[in-house]
CSV table of C-alpha atoms in Angstrom, one decimal:
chain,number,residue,atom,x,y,z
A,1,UNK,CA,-0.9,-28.2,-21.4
A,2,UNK,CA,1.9,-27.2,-19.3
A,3,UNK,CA,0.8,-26.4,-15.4
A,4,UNK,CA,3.3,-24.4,-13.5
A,5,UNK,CA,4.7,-24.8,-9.8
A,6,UNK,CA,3.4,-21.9,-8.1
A,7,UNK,CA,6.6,-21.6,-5.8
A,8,UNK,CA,9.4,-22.2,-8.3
A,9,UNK,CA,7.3,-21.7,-11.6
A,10,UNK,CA,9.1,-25.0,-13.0
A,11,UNK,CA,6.5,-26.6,-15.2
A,12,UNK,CA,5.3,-30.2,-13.8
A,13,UNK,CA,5.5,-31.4,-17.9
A,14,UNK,CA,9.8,-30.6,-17.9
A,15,UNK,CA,9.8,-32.4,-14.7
A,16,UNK,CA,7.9,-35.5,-16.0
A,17,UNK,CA,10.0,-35.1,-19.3
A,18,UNK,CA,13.5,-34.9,-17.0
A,19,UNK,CA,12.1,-38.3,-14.7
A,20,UNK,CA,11.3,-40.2,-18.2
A,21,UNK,CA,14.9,-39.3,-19.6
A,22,UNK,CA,16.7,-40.3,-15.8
A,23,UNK,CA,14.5,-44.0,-15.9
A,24,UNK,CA,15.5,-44.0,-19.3
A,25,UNK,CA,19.6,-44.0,-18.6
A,26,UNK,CA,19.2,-45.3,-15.6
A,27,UNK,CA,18.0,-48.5,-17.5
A,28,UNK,CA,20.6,-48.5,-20.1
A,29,UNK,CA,23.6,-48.0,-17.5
A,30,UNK,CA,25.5,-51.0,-18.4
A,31,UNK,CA,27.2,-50.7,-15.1
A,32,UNK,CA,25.4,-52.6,-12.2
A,33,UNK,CA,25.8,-50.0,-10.0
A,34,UNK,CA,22.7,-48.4,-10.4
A,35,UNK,CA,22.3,-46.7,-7.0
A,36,UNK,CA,25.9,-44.6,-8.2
A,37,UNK,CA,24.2,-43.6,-11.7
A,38,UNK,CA,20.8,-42.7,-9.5
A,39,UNK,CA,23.2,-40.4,-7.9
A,40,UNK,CA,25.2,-38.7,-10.5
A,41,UNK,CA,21.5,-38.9,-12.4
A,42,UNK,CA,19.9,-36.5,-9.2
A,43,UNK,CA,22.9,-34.0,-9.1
A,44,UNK,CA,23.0,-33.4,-12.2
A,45,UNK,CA,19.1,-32.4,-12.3
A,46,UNK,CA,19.3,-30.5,-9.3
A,47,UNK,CA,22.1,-28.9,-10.5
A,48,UNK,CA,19.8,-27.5,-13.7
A,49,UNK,CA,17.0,-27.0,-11.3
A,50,UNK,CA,19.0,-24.8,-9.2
A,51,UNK,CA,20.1,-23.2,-11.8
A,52,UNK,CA,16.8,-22.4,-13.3
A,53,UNK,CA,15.5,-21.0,-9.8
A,54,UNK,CA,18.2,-18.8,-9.0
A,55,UNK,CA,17.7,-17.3,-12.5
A,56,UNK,CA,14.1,-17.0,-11.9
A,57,UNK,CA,14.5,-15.8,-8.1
A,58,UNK,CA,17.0,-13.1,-10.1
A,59,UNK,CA,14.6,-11.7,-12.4
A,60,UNK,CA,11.8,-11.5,-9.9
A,61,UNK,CA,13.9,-9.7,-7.1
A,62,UNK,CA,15.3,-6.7,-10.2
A,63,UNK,CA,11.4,-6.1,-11.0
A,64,UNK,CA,10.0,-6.7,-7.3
A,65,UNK,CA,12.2,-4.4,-5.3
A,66,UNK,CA,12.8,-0.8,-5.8
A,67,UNK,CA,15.9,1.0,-6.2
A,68,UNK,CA,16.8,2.5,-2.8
A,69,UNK,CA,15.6,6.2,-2.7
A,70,UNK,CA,17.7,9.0,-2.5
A,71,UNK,CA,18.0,11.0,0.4
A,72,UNK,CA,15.6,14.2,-0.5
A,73,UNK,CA,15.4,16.9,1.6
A,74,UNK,CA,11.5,17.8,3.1
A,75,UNK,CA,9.9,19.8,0.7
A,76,UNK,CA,10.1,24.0,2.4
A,77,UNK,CA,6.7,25.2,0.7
A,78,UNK,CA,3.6,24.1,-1.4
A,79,UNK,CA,3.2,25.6,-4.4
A,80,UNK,CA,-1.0,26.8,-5.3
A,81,UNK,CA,-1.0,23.0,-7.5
A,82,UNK,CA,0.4,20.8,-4.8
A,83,UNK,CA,-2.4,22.2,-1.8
A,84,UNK,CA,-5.2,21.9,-4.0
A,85,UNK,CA,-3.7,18.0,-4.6
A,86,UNK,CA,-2.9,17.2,-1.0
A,87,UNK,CA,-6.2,18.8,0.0
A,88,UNK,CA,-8.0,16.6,-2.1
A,89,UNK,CA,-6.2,13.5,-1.1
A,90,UNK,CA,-6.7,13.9,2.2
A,91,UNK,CA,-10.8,14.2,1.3
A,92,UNK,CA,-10.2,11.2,-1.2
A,93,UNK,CA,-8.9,9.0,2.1
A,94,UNK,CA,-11.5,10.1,4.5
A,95,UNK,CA,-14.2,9.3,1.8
A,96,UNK,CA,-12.9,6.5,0.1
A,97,UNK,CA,-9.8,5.1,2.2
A,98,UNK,CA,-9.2,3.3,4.9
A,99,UNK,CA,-9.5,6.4,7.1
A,100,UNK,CA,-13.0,6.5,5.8
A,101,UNK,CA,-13.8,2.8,7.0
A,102,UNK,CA,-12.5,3.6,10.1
A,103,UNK,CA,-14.6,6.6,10.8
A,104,UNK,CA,-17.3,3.8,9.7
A,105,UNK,CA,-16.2,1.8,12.8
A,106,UNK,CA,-16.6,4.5,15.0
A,107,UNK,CA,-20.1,5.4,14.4
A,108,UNK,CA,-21.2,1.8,14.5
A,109,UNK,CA,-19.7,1.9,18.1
A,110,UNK,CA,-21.9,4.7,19.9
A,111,UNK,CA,-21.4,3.1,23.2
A,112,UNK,CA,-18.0,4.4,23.5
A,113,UNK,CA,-17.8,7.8,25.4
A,114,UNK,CA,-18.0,10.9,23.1
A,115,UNK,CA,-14.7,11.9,23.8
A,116,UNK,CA,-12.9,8.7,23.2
A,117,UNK,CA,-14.5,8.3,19.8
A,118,UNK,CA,-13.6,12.3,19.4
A,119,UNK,CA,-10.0,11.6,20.2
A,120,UNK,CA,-10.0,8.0,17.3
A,121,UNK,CA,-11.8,10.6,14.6
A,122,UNK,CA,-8.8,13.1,15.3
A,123,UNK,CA,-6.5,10.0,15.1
A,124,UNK,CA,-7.8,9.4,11.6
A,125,UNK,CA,-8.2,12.3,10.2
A,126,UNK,CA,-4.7,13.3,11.4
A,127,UNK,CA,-3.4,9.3,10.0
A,128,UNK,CA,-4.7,10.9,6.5
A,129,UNK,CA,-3.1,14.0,6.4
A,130,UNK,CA,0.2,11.9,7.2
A,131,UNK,CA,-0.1,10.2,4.5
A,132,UNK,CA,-0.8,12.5,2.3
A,133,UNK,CA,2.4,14.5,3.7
A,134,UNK,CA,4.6,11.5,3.0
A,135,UNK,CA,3.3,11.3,-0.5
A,136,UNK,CA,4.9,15.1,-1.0
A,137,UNK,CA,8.1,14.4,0.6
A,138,UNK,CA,7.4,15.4,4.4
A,139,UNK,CA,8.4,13.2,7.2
A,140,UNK,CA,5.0,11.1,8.3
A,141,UNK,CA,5.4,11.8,11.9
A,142,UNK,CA,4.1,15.1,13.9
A,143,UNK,CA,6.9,17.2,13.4
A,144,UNK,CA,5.9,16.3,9.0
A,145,UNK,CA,2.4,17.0,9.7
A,146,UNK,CA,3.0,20.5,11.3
A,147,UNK,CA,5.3,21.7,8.6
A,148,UNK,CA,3.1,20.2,6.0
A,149,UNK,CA,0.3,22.2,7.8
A,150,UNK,CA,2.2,25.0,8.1
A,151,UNK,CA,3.2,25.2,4.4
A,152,UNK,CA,-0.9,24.6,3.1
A,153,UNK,CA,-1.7,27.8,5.3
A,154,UNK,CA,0.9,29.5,3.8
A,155,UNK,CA,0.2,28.1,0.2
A,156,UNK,CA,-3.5,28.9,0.7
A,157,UNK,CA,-2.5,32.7,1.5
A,158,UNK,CA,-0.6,33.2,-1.7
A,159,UNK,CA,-2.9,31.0,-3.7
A,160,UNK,CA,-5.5,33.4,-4.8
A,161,UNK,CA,-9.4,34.6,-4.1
A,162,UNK,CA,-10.6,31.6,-6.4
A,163,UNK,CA,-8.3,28.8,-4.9
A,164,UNK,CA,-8.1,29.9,-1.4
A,165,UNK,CA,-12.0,29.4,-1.8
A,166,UNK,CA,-11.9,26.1,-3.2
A,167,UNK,CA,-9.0,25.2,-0.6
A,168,UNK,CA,-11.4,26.1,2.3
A,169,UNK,CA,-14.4,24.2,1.0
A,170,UNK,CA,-12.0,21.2,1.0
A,171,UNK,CA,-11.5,21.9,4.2
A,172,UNK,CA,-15.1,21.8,5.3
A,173,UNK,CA,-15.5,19.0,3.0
A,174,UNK,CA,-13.3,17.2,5.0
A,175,UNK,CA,-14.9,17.9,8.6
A,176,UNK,CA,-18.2,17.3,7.2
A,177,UNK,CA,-17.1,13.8,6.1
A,178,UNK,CA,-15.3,13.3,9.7
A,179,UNK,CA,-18.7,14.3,11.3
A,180,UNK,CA,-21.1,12.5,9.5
A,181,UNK,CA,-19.6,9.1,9.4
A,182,UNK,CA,-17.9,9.1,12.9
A,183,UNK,CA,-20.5,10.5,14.6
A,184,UNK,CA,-23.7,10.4,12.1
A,185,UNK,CA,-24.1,13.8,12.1
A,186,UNK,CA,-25.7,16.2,9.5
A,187,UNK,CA,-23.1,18.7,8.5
A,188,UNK,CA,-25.8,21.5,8.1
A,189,UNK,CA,-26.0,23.4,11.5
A,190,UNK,CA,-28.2,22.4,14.7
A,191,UNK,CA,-29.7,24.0,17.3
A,192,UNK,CA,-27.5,23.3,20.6
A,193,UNK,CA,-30.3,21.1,21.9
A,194,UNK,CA,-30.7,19.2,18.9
A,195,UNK,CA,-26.2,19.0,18.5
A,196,UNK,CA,-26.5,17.9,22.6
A,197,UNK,CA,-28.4,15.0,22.1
């Protein structure tokens, strides 16, 4: 069985074999200078070594790191397909995601002033929606989010009855999620007395 270095991926049975051949000329040097053939004997393996990690190191790096992007410019609409995607993602991250988890965080924290855990839900919800901007080309900082906002309204107004309708029950999807896990509350509507405690 061979076992495998987990830094260099050299296997321990070559380096056994490549000790047992060294000892083994290393004993039939018929010089008595063994301490120069222990020499030439070690430079000569680390030579092969070294060649074997640099090839190795080589291979990794070509499948490990990606080409450098191209410069593309931000995206200047959304067509009908892409805000019915980006919608969706955002509701996959609140649900599902991170974002969700730490919506999670915030309800298990009720100590914490209403407003301060307002303003951490807004800081998710808006962390999603980043995101999920960056994932169609738009910057992922505010002035990405506004022109990625910009471009769903617009796509949603040119979209159609049937998918401006599903666009907006994303939407509310969304909030409801945002609600009821940073705040554990029911998305269905309350009386004000019932919302004020």
């Amino acid at each position: 069985t061979t076992f495998c270095h987990p830094a260099s991926g050299i296997c321990k049975l070559q380096r056994h074999r490549d000790a047992h051949i060294a000892r083994r000329r290393i004993a039939d040097e018929s010089c008595g200078n063994t301490a120069l053939a222990k020499r030439a004997m070690l430079l000569r393996t680390t030579a092969r070594l070294g060649r074997r990690v640099a090839e190795q190191t080589h291979a990794w790096k070509r499948f490990s790191t990606p080409a450098a992007a191209p410069d593309l410019p931000p995206p200047t609409s959304l067509s009908k397909a892409q805000a019915l995607s980006s919608s969706r993602i955002v509701l996959d991250f609140v649900r599902l995601g991170v974002s969700g988890r730490r919506l999670d965080a915030l309800a298990a924290a009720p100590e914490a002033p209403v407003a301060d855990r307002w303003v951490q839900a807004m800081q998710v919800l808006v962390g999603a929606q980043a995101h999920t901007a960056a994932a169609f080309g738009y910057e992922a900082s505010e002035k990405g989010i506004i022109s990625y906002r910009h471009h769903l309204g617009l796509a949603a107004q040119s979209a159609g009855p049937e998918a401006l309708e599903e666009l907006k029950s994303l939407d509310k999807e969304v909030w409801e999620e945002v609600l009821l896990r940073g705040f554990a509350l029911s998305p269905k509507p309350m009386a004000p007395e019932a919302a004020r405690e």
